[in-house]
Short mmCIF file of C-alpha atoms in Angstrom, two decimals:
data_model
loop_
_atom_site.label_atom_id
_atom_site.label_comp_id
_atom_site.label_asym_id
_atom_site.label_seq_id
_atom_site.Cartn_x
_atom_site.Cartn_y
_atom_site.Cartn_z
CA UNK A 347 4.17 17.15 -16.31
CA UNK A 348 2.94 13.58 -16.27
CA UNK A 349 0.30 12.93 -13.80
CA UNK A 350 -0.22 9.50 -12.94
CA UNK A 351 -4.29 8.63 -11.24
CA UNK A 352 -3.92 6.17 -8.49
CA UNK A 353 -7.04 4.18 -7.83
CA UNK A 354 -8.34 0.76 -6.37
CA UNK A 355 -11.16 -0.54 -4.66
CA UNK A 356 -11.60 -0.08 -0.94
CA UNK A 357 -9.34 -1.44 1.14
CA UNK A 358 -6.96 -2.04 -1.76
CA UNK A 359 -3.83 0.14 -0.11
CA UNK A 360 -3.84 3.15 -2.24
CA UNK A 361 -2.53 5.19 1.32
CA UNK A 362 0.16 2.74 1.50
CA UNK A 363 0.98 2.79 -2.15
CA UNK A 364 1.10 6.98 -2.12
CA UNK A 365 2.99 7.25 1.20
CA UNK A 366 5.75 4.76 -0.94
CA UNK A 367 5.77 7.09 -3.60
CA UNK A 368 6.20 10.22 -1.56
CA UNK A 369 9.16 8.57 -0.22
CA UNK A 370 11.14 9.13 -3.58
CA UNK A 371 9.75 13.21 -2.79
CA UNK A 372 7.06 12.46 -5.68
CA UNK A 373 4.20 14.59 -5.08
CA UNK A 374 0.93 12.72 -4.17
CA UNK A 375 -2.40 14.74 -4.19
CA UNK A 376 -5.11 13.12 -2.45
CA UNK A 377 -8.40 13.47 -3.19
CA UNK A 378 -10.53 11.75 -0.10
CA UNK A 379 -7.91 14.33 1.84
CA UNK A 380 -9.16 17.05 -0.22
CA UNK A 381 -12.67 16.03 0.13
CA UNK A 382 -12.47 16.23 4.18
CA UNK A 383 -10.83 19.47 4.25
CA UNK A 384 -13.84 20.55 2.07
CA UNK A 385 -16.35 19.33 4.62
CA UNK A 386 -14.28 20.68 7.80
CA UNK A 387 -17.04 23.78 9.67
CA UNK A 388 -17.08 26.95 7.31
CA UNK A 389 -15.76 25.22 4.31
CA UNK A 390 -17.09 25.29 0.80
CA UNK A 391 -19.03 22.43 0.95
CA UNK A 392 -20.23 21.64 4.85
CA UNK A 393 -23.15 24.30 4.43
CA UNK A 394 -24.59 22.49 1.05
CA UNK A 395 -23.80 19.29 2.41
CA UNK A 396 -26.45 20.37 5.41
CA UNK A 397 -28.83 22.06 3.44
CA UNK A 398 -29.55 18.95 1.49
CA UNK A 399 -28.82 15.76 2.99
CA UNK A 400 -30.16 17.21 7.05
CA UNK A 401 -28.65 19.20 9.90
CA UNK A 402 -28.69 15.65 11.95
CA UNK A 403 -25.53 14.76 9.67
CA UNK A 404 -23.74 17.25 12.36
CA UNK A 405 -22.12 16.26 15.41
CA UNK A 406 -22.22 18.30 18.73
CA UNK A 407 -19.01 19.09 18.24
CA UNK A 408 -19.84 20.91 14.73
CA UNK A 409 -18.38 18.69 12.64
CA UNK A 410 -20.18 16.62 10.15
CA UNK A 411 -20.60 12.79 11.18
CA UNK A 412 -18.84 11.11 8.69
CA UNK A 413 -20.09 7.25 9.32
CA UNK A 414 -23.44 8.64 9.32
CA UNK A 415 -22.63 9.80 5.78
CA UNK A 416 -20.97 6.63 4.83
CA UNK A 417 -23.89 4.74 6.14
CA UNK A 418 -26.14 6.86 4.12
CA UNK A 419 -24.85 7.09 0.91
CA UNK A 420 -24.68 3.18 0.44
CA UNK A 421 -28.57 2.73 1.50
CA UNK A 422 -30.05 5.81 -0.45
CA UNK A 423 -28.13 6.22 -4.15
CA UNK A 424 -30.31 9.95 -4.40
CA UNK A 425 -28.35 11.34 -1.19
CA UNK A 426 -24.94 9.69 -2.47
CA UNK A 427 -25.95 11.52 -6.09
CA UNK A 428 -26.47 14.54 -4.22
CA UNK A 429 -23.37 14.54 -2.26
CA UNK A 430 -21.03 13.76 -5.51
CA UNK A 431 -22.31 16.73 -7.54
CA UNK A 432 -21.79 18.75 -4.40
CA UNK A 433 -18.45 17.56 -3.78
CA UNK A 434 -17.07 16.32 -7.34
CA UNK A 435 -16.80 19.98 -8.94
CA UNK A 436 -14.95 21.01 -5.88
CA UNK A 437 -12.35 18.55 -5.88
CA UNK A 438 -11.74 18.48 -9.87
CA UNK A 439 -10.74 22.75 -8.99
CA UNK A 440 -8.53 21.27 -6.03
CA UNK A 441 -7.05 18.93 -7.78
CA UNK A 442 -6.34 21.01 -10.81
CA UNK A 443 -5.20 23.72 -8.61
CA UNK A 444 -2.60 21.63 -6.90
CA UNK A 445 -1.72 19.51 -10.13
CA UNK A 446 -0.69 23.07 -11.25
CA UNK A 447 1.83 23.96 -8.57
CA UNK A 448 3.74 20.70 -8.25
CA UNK A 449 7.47 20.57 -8.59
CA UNK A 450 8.47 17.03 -8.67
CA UNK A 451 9.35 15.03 -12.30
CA UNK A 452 5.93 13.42 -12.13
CA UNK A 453 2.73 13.34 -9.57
CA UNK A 454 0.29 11.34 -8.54
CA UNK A 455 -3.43 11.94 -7.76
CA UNK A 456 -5.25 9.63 -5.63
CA UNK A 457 -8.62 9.39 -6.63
CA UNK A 458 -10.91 6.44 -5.35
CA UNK A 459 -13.63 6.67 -7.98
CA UNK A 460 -11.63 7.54 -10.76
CA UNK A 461 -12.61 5.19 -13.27
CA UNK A 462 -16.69 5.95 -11.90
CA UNK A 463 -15.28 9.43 -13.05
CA UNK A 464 -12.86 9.08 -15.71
CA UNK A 465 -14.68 11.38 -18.51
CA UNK A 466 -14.46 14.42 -15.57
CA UNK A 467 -10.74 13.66 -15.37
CA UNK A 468 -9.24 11.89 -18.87
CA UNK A 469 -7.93 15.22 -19.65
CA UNK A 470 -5.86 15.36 -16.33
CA UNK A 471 -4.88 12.23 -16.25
CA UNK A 472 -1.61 10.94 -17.99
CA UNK A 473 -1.69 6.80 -16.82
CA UNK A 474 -3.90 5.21 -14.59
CA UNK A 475 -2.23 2.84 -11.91
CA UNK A 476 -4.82 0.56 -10.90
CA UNK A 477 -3.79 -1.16 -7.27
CA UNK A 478 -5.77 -4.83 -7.59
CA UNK A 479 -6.11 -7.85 -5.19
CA UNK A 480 -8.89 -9.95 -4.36
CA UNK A 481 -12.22 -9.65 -3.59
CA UNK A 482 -11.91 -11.51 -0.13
CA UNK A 483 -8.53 -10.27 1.05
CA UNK A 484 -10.32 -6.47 0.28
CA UNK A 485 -13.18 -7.36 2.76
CA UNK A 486 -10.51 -8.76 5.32
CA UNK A 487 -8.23 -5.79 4.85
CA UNK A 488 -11.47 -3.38 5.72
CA UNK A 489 -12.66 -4.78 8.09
CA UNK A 490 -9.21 -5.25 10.15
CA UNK A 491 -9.34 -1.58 9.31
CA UNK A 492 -12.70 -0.47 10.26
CA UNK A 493 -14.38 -2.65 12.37
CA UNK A 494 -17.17 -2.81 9.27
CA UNK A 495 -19.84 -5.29 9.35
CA UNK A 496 -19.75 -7.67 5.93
CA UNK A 497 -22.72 -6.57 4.27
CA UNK A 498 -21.37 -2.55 4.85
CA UNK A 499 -18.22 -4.10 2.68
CA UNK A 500 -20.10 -5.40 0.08
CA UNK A 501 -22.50 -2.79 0.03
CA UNK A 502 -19.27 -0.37 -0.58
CA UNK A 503 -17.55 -2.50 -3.10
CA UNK A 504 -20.86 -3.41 -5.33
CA UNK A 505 -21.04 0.73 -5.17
CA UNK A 506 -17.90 0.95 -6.91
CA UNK A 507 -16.67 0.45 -10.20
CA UNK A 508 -15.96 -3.81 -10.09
CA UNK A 509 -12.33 -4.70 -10.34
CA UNK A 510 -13.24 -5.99 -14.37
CA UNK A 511 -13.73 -2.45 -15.08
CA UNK A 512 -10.73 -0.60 -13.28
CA UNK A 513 -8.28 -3.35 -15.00
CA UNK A 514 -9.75 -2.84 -18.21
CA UNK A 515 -8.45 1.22 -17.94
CA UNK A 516 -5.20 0.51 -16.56
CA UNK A 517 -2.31 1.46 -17.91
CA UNK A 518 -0.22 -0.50 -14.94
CA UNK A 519 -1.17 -2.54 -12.32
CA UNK A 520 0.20 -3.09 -9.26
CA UNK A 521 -0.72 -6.84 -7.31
CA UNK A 522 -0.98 -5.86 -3.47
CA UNK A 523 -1.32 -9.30 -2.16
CA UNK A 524 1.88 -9.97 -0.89
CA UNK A 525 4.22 -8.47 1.71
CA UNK A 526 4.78 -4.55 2.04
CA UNK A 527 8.39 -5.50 1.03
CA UNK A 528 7.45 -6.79 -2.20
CA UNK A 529 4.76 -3.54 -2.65
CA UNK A 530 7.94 -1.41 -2.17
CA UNK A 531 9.58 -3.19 -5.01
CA UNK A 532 6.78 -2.90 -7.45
CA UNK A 533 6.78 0.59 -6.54
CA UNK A 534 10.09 1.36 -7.13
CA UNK A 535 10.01 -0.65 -10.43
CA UNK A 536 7.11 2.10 -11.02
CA UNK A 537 8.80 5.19 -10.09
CA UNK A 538 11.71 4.27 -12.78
CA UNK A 539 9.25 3.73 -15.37
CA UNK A 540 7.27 7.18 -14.48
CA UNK A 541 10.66 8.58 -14.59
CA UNK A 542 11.47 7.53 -18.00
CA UNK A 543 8.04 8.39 -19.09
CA UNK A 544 8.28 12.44 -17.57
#
């Protein structure tokens, strides 16, 4: 089974990209997907997630306030340590869990900080496909998306592994600065190769 680690900065269009390869019924495994069902009331991690970052990280309606994590993690790099080893071992079961089940030719696992993370998943990963555009058309792209203020963007992206070091590990890389049309193609051109690869 060849299993192929999607990953780009934020705002970069690794939903886009995964939702394009599902559409040729390639299985996509998401990690950040994974990662919310983990914090969801009475899951594995919510309860450690309290215990050590606060109880005011909970909403009144139970669940866990997720900007207020966001906005945490980027200001204090202890609480963002202490939420990774929480949630990291967690998602590398997931992951392996699901990687196991698949049916399709190929898969592909969407991980956002794989390349922070690569010696946890090298021996998972077949080819990493690095999604890449630049820096300022990222920070446009999130904050169409989020409403973010600028310095939350750069705060996120100088948190992350820089775009140097994700193209140094990538096997392909696919340009998302033009239209979705020309994203489809590139994907398409993809799937064939990952076909021929499997």
């Amino acid at each position: 089974m060849l299993v192929v680690g999607l990953t780009g900065g934020i705002g970069s269009g690794k939903s886009t990209v995964a939702h394009l390869f599902s559409q040729f019924n390639i299985a996509v495994i998401d990690a950040d997907h994974i990662a919310k069902t983990l914090t969801e009331p009475g899951q594995d991690a919510y309860q450690q997630i309290i215990e050590q970052l606060g109880s005011h990280l909970i909403k009144p309606n139970g669940q866990l306030d997720r900007a207020q994590i966001k906005q945490l993690i980027f200001q204090d790099p202890m609480a963002k340590q202490q939420l990774e080893a929480i949630l990291h071992p967690l998602i590398y079961t997931q992951i392996t869990h699901a990687i196991s089940t698949v049916s399709s030719t190929y898969c592909i696992v969407a991980i956002p900080l794989l390349v922070e993370h690569l010696a946890t998943y090298s021996t998972l990963i077949h080819r990493i496909l690095v999604i890449d555009l630049p820096k300022t058309e990222q920070i446009a792209r999130v904050k169409q998306r989020d409403n973010s203020s600028s310095s939350l963007i750069e705060r996120i992206i100088q948190a992350q592994a820089s775009r140097h070091s994700r193209l140094q590990v990538a096997h392909e890389v696919l340009l998302n600065e033009g239209s979705l049309l020309s994203l489809k193609a590139q994907v398409q051109r993809l799937h064939q190769h990952y076909l021929q690869l499997a």
